[in-house]
PDB file of C-alpha atoms in Angstrom:
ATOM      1  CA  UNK A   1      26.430  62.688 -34.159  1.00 35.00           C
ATOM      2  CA  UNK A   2      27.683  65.810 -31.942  1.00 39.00           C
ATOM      3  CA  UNK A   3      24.101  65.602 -30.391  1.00 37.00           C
ATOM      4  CA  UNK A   4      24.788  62.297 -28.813  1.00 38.00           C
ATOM      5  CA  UNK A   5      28.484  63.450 -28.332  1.00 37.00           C
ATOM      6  CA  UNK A   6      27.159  66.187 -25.912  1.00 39.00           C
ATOM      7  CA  UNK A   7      24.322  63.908 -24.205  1.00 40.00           C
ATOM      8  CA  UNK A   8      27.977  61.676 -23.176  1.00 43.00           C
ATOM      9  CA  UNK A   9      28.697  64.137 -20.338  1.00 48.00           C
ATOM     10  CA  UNK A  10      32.351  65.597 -22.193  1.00 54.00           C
ATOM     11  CA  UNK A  11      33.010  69.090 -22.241  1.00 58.00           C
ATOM     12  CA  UNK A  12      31.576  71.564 -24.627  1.00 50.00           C
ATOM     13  CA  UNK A  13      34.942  72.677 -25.306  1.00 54.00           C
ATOM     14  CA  UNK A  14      36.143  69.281 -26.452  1.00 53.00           C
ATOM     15  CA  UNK A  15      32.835  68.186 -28.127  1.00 50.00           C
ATOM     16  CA  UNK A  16      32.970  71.120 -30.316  1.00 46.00           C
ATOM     17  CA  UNK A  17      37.057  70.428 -31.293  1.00 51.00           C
ATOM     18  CA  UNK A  18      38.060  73.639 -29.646  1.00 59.00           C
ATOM     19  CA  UNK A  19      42.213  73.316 -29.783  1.00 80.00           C
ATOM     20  CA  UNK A  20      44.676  73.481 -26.928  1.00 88.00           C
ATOM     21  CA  UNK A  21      47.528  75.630 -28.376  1.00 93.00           C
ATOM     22  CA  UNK A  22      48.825  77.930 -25.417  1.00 96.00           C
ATOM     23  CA  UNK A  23      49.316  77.152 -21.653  1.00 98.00           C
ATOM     24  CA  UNK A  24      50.355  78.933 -18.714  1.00 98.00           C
ATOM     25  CA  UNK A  25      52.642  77.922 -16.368  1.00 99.00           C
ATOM     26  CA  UNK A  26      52.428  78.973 -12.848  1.00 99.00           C
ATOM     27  CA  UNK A  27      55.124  78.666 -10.655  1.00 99.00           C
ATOM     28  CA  UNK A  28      53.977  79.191  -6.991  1.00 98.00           C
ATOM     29  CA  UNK A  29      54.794  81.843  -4.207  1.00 97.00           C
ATOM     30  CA  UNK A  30      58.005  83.674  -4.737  1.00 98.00           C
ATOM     31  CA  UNK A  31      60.200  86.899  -3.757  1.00 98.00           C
ATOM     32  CA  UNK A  32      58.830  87.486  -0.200  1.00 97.00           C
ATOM     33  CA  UNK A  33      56.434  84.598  -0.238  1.00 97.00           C
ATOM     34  CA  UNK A  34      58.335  81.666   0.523  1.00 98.00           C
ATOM     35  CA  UNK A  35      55.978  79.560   0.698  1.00 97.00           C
ATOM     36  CA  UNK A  36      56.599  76.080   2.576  1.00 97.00           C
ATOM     37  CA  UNK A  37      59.844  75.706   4.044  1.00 98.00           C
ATOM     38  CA  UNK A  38      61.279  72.427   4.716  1.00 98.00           C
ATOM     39  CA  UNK A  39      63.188  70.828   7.474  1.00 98.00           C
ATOM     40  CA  UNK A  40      66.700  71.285   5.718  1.00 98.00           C
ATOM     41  CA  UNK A  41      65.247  75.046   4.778  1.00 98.00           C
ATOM     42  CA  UNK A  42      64.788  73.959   1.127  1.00 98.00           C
ATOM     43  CA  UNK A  43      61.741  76.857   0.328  1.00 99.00           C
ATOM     44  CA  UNK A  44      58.652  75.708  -2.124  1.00 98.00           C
ATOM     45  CA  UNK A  45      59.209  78.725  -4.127  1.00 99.00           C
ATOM     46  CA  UNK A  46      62.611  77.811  -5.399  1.00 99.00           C
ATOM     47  CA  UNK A  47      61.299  73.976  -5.927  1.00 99.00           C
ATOM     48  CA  UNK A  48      58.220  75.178  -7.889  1.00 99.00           C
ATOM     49  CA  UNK A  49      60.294  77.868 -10.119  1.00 99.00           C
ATOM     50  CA  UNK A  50      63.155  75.150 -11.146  1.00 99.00           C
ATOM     51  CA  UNK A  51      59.892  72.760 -11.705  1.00 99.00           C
ATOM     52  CA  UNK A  52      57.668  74.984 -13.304  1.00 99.00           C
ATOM     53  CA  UNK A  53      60.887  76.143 -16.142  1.00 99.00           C
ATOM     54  CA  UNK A  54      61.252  72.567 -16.856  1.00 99.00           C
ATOM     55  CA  UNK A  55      57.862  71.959 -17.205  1.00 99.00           C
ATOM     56  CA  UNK A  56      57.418  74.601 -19.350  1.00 99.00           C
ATOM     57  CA  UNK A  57      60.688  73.743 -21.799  1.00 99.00           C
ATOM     58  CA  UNK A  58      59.150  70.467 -21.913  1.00 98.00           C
ATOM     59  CA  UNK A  59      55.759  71.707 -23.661  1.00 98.00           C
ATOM     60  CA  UNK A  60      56.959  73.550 -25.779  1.00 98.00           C
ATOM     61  CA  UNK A  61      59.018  70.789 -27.396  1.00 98.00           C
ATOM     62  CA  UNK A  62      55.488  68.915 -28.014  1.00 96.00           C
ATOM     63  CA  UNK A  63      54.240  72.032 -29.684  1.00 95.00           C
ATOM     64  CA  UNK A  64      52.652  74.679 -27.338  1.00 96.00           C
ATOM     65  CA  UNK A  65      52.786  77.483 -26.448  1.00 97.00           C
ATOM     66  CA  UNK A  66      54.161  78.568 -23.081  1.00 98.00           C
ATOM     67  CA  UNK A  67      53.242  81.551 -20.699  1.00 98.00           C
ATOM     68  CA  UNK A  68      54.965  81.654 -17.392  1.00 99.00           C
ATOM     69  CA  UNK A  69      53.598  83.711 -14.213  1.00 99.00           C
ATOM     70  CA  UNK A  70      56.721  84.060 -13.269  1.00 98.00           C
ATOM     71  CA  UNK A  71      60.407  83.110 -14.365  1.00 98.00           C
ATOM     72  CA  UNK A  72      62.392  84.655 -11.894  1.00 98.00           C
ATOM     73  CA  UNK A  73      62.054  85.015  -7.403  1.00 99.00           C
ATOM     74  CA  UNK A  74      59.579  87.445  -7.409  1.00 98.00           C
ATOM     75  CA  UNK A  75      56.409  87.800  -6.205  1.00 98.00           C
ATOM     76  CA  UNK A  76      53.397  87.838  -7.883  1.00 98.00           C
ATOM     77  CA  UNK A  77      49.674  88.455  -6.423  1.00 95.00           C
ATOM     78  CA  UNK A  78      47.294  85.402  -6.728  1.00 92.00           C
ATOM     79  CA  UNK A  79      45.003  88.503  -8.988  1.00 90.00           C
ATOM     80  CA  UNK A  80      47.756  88.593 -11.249  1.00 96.00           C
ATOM     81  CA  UNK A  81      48.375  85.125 -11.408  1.00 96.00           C
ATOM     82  CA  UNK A  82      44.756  84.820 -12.923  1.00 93.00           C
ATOM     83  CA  UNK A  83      45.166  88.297 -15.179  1.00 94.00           C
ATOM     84  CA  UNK A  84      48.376  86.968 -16.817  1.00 98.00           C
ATOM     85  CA  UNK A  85      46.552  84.227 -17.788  1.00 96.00           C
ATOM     86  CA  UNK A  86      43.494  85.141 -18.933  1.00 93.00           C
ATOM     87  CA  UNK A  87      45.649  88.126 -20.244  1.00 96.00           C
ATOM     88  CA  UNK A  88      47.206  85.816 -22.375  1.00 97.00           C
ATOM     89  CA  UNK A  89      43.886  84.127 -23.784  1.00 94.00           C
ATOM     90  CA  UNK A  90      45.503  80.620 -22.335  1.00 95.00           C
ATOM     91  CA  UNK A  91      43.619  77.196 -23.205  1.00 94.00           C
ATOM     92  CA  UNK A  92      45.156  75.515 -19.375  1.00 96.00           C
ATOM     93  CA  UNK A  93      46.146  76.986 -16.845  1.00 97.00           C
ATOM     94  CA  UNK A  94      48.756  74.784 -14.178  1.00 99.00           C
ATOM     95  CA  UNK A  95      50.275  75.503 -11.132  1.00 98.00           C
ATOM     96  CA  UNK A  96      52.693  74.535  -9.449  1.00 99.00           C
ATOM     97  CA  UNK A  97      53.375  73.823  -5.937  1.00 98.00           C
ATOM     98  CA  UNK A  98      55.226  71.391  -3.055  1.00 98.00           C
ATOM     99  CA  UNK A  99      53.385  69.946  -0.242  1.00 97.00           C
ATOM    100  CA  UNK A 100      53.485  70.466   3.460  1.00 97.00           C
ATOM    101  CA  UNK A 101      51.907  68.768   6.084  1.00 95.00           C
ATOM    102  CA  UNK A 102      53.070  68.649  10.072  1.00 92.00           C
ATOM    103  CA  UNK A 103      53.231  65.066  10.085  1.00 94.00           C
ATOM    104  CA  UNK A 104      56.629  64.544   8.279  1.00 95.00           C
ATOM    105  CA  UNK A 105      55.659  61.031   7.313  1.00 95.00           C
ATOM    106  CA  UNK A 106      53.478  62.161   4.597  1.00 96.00           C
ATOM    107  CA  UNK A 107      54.786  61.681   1.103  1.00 97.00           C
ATOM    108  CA  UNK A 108      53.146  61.736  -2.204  1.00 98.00           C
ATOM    109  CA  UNK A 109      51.890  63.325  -5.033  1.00 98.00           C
ATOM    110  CA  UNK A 110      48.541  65.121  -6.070  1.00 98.00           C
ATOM    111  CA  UNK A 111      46.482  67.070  -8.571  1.00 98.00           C
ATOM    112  CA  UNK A 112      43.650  69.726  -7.638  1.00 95.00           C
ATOM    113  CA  UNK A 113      40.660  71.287  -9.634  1.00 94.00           C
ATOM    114  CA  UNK A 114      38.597  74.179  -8.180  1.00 87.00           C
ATOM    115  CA  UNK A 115      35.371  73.277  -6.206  1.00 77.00           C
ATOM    116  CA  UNK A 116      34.557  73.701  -2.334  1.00 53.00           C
ATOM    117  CA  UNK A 117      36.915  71.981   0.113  1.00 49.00           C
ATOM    118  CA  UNK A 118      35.976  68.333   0.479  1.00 56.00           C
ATOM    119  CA  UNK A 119      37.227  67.141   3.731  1.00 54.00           C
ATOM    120  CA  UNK A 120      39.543  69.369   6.256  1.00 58.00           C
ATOM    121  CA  UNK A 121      42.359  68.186   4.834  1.00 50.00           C
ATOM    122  CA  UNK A 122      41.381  69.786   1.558  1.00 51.00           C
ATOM    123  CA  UNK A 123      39.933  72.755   3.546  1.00 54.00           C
ATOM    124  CA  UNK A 124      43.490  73.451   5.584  1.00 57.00           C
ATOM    125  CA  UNK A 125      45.665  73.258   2.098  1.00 57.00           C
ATOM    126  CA  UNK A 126      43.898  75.546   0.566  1.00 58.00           C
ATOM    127  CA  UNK A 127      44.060  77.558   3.462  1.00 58.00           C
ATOM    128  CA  UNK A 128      47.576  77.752   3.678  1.00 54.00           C
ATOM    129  CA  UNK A 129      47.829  78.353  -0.175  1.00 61.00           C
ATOM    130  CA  UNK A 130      45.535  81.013  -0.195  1.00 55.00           C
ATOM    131  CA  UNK A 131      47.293  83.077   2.500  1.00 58.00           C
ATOM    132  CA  UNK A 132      48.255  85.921   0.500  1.00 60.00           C
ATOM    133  CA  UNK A 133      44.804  86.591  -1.093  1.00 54.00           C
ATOM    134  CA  UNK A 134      42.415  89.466  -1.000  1.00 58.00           C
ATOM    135  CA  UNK A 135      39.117  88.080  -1.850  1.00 54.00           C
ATOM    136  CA  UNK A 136      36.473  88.294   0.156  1.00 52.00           C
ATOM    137  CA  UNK A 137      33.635  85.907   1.952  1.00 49.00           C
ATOM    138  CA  UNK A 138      31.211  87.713  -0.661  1.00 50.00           C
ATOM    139  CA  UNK A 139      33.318  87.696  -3.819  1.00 55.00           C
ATOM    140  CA  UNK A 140      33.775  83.801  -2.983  1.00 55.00           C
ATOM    141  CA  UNK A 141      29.766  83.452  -2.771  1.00 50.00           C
ATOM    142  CA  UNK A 142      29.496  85.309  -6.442  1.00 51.00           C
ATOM    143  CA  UNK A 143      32.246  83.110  -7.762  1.00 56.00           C
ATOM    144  CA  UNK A 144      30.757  79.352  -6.462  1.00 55.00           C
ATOM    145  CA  UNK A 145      27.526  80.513  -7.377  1.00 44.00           C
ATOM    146  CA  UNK A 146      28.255  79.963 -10.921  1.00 56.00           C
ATOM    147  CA  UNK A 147      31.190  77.325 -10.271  1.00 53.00           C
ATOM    148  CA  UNK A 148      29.013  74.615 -10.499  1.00 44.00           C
ATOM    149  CA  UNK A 149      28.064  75.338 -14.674  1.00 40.00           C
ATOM    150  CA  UNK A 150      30.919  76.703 -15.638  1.00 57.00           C
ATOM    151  CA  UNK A 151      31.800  75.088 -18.489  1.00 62.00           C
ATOM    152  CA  UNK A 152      35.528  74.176 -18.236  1.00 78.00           C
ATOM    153  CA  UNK A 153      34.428  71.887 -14.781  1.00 83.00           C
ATOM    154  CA  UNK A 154      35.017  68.746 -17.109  1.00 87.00           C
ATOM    155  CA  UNK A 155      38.365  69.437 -18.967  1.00 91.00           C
ATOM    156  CA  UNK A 156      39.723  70.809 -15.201  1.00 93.00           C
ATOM    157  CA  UNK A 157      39.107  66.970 -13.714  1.00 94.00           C
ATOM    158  CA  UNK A 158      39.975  65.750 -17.300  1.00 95.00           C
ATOM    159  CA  UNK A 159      43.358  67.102 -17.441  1.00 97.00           C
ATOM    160  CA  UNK A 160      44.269  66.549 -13.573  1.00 98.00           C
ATOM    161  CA  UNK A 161      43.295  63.027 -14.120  1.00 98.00           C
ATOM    162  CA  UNK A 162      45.332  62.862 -16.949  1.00 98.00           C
ATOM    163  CA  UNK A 163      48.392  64.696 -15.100  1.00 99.00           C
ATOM    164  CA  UNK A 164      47.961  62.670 -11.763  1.00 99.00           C
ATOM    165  CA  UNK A 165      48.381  59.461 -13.938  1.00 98.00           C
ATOM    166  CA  UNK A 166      51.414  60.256 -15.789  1.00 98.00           C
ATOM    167  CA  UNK A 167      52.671  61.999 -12.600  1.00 98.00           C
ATOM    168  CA  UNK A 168      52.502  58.347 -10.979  1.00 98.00           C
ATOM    169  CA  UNK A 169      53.596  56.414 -13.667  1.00 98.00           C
ATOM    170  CA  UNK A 170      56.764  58.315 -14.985  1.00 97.00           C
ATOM    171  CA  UNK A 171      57.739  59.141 -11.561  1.00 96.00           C
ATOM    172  CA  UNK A 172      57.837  55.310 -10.182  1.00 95.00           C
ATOM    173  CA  UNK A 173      59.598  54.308 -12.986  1.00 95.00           C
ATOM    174  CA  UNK A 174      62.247  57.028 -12.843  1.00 91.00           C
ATOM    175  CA  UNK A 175      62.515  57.552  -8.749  1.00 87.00           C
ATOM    176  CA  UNK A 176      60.871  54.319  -7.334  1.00 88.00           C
ATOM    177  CA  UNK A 177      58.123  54.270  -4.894  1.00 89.00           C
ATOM    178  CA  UNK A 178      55.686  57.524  -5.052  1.00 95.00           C
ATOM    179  CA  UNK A 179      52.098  57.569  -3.140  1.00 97.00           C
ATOM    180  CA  UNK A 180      49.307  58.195  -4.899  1.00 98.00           C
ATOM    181  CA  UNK A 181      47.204  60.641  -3.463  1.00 98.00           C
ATOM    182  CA  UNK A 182      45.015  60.901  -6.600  1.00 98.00           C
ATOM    183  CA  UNK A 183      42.957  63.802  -7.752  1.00 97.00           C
ATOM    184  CA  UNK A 184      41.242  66.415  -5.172  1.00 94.00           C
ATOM    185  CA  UNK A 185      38.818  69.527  -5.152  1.00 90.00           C
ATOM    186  CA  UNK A 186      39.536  72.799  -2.970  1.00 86.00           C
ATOM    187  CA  UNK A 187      39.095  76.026  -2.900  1.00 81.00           C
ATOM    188  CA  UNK A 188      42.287  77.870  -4.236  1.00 86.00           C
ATOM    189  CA  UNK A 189      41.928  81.537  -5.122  1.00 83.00           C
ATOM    190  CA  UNK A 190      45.364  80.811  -7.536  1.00 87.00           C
ATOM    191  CA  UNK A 191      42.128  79.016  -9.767  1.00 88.00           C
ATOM    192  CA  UNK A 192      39.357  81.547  -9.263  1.00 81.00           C
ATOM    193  CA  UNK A 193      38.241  83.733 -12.061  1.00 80.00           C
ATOM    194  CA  UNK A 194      40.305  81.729 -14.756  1.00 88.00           C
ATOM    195  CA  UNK A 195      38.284  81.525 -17.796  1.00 86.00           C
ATOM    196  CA  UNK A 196      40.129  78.202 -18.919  1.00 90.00           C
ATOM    197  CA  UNK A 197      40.324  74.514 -17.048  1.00 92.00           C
ATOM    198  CA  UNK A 198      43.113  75.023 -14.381  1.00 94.00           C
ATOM    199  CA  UNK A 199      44.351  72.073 -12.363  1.00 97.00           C
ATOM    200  CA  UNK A 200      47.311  72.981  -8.999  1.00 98.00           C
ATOM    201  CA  UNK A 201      49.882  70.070  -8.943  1.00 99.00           C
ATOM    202  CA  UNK A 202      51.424  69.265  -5.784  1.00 98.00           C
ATOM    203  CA  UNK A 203      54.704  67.461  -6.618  1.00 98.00           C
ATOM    204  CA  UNK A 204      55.410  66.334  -3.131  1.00 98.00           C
ATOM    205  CA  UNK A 205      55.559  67.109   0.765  1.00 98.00           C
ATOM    206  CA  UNK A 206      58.861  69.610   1.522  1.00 98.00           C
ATOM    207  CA  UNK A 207      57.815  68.958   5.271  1.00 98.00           C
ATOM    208  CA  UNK A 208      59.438  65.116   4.545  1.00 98.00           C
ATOM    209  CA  UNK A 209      62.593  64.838   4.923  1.00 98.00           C
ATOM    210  CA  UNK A 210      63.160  62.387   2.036  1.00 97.00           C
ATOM    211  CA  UNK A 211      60.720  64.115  -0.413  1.00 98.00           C
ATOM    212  CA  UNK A 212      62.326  67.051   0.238  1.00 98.00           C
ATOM    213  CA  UNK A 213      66.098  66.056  -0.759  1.00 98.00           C
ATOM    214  CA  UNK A 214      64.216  64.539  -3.773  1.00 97.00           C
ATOM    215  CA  UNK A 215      62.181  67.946  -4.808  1.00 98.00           C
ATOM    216  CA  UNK A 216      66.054  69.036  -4.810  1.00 97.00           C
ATOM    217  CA  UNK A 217      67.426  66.663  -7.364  1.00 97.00           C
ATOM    218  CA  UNK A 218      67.509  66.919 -10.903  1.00 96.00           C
ATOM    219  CA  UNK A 219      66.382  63.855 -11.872  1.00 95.00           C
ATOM    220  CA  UNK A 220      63.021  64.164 -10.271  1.00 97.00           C
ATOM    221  CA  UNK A 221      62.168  67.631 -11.458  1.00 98.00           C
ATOM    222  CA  UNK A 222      63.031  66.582 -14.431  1.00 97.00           C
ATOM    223  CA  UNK A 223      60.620  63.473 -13.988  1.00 97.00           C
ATOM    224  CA  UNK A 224      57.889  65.738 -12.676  1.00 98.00           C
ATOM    225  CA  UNK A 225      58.017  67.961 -15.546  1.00 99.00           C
ATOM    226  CA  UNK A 226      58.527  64.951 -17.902  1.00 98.00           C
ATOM    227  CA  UNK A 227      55.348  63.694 -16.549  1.00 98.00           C
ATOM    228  CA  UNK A 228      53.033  66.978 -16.294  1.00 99.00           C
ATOM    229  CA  UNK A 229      53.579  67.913 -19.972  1.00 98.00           C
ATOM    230  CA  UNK A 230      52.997  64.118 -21.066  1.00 98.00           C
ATOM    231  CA  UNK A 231      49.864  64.412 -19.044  1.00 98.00           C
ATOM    232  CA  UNK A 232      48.823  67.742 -20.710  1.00 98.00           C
ATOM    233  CA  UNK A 233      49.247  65.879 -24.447  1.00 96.00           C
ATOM    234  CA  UNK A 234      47.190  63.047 -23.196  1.00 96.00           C
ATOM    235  CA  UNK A 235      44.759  65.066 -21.739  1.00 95.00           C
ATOM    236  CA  UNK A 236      44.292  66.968 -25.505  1.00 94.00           C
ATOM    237  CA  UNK A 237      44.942  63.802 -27.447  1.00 92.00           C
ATOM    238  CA  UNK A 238      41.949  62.685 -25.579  1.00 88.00           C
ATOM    239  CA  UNK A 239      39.447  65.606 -26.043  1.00 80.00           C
ATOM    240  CA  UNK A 240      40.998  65.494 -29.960  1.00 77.00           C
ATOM    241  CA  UNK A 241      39.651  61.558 -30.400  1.00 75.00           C
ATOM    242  CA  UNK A 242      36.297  62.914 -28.906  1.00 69.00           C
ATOM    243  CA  UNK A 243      35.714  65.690 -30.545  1.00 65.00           C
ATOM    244  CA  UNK A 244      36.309  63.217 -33.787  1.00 67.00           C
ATOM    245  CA  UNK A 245      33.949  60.511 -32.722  1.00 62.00           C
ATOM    246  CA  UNK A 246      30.762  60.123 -35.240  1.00 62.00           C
TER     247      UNK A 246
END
């Protein structure tokens, strides 16, 4: 029964069999945001645009529908990162990004869903993500007031589970060894005010050497998009066997 269905903890949005048809992809920083720069000068904007094209090629051969932020080097507010989307009456929401860290040792992969900054690692990312925004202290206060009931919390940690998974597993079997860094909360403003579950995928640290070579290469963008669009269709095959559960 859909009664006993809800008391299970899933979503209201999957529960009720609402249908993921149209995503948009976000493809972090560009034109005079940069974004991270790595030690060879390879720039997260350019990574996350040739990432964020193949990503979005690759859902819509599954079926969906595609909205991009952006599709060329220019920039584009945080504000009107959200407005496009909501603009565009978008089921998910996914952005894309490279990691940077000043240790150059780090290395890895990771998956973020909207919530307050859990440790300062967390606090410092978003941080550094959220440079260009104009939000306020107060607007933030109005926004995590609510954040706690909003009702696409599940699906969000749903569907970055489901992308961090795939991320791992296509990505070791394609490139080799990848670290794990599993699925996080922070505050970025590039998720505030979306009215659909929006994850932020870090596909790796620019600041390593090696990682940043690999963001370079074809083969692992093409993994990393391979493995963010498989995630998306396992993350709606699973809210489609739930919301047909007796």
């Amino acid at each position: 029964m859909r009664s006993a269905a809800l008391a299970s903890g899933g979503s209201l949005a999957s529960q009720l069999g609402l249908k993921v048809r149209r995503v948009v992809v976000d493809a972090g920083h560009g034109g005079r945001d940069t974004g991270a720069i790595g030690p060879h000068r390879v720039r997260e904007k350019d990574m996350a645009l040739a990432i964020a094209r193949k990503v979005a090629s690759r859902l819509r051969s599954l079926g969906f529908m595609v909205v991009m932020t952006r599709n060329e080097d220019k920039f584009v507010s945080l504000d009107d990162r959200t407005r496009i989307a909501n603009e565009a009456k978008a089921d998910l929401f996914i952005s894309i990004h490279c990691n940077a860290a000043k240790r150059r040792k780090l290395e890895g992969v990771e998956t973020w869903t909207l919530n307050v900054a859990s440790d300062h690692y967390a606090a410092r990312l978003a941080a550094f993500e959220n440079a260009e925004a104009d939000r306020t202290v107060s607007d933030l206060r109005l926004i995590l007031a609510d954040l706690a009931t909003k009702a696409n919390a599940t699906d969000a940690r749903d569907l970055a589970q489901a992308v961090q998974s795939s991320l791992v597993r296509t990505l070791r079997s394609r490139v080799g060894k990848v670290r794990d860094h599993g699925v996080k909360q922070a505050l970025f403003y590039v998720l505030l005010g979306t009215h659909m579950p929006s994850i932020l995928v870090e596909t790796g640290f620019i600041s390593n050497p090696a990682e940043e070579s690999r963001l370079k290469s074809t083969r692992f963008q093409e993994g990393t998009a391979e493995a963010i669009a498989r995630g998306v269709k396992d993350f709606v095959d699973g809210r489609r066997r739930l919301a047909l559960a007796p």
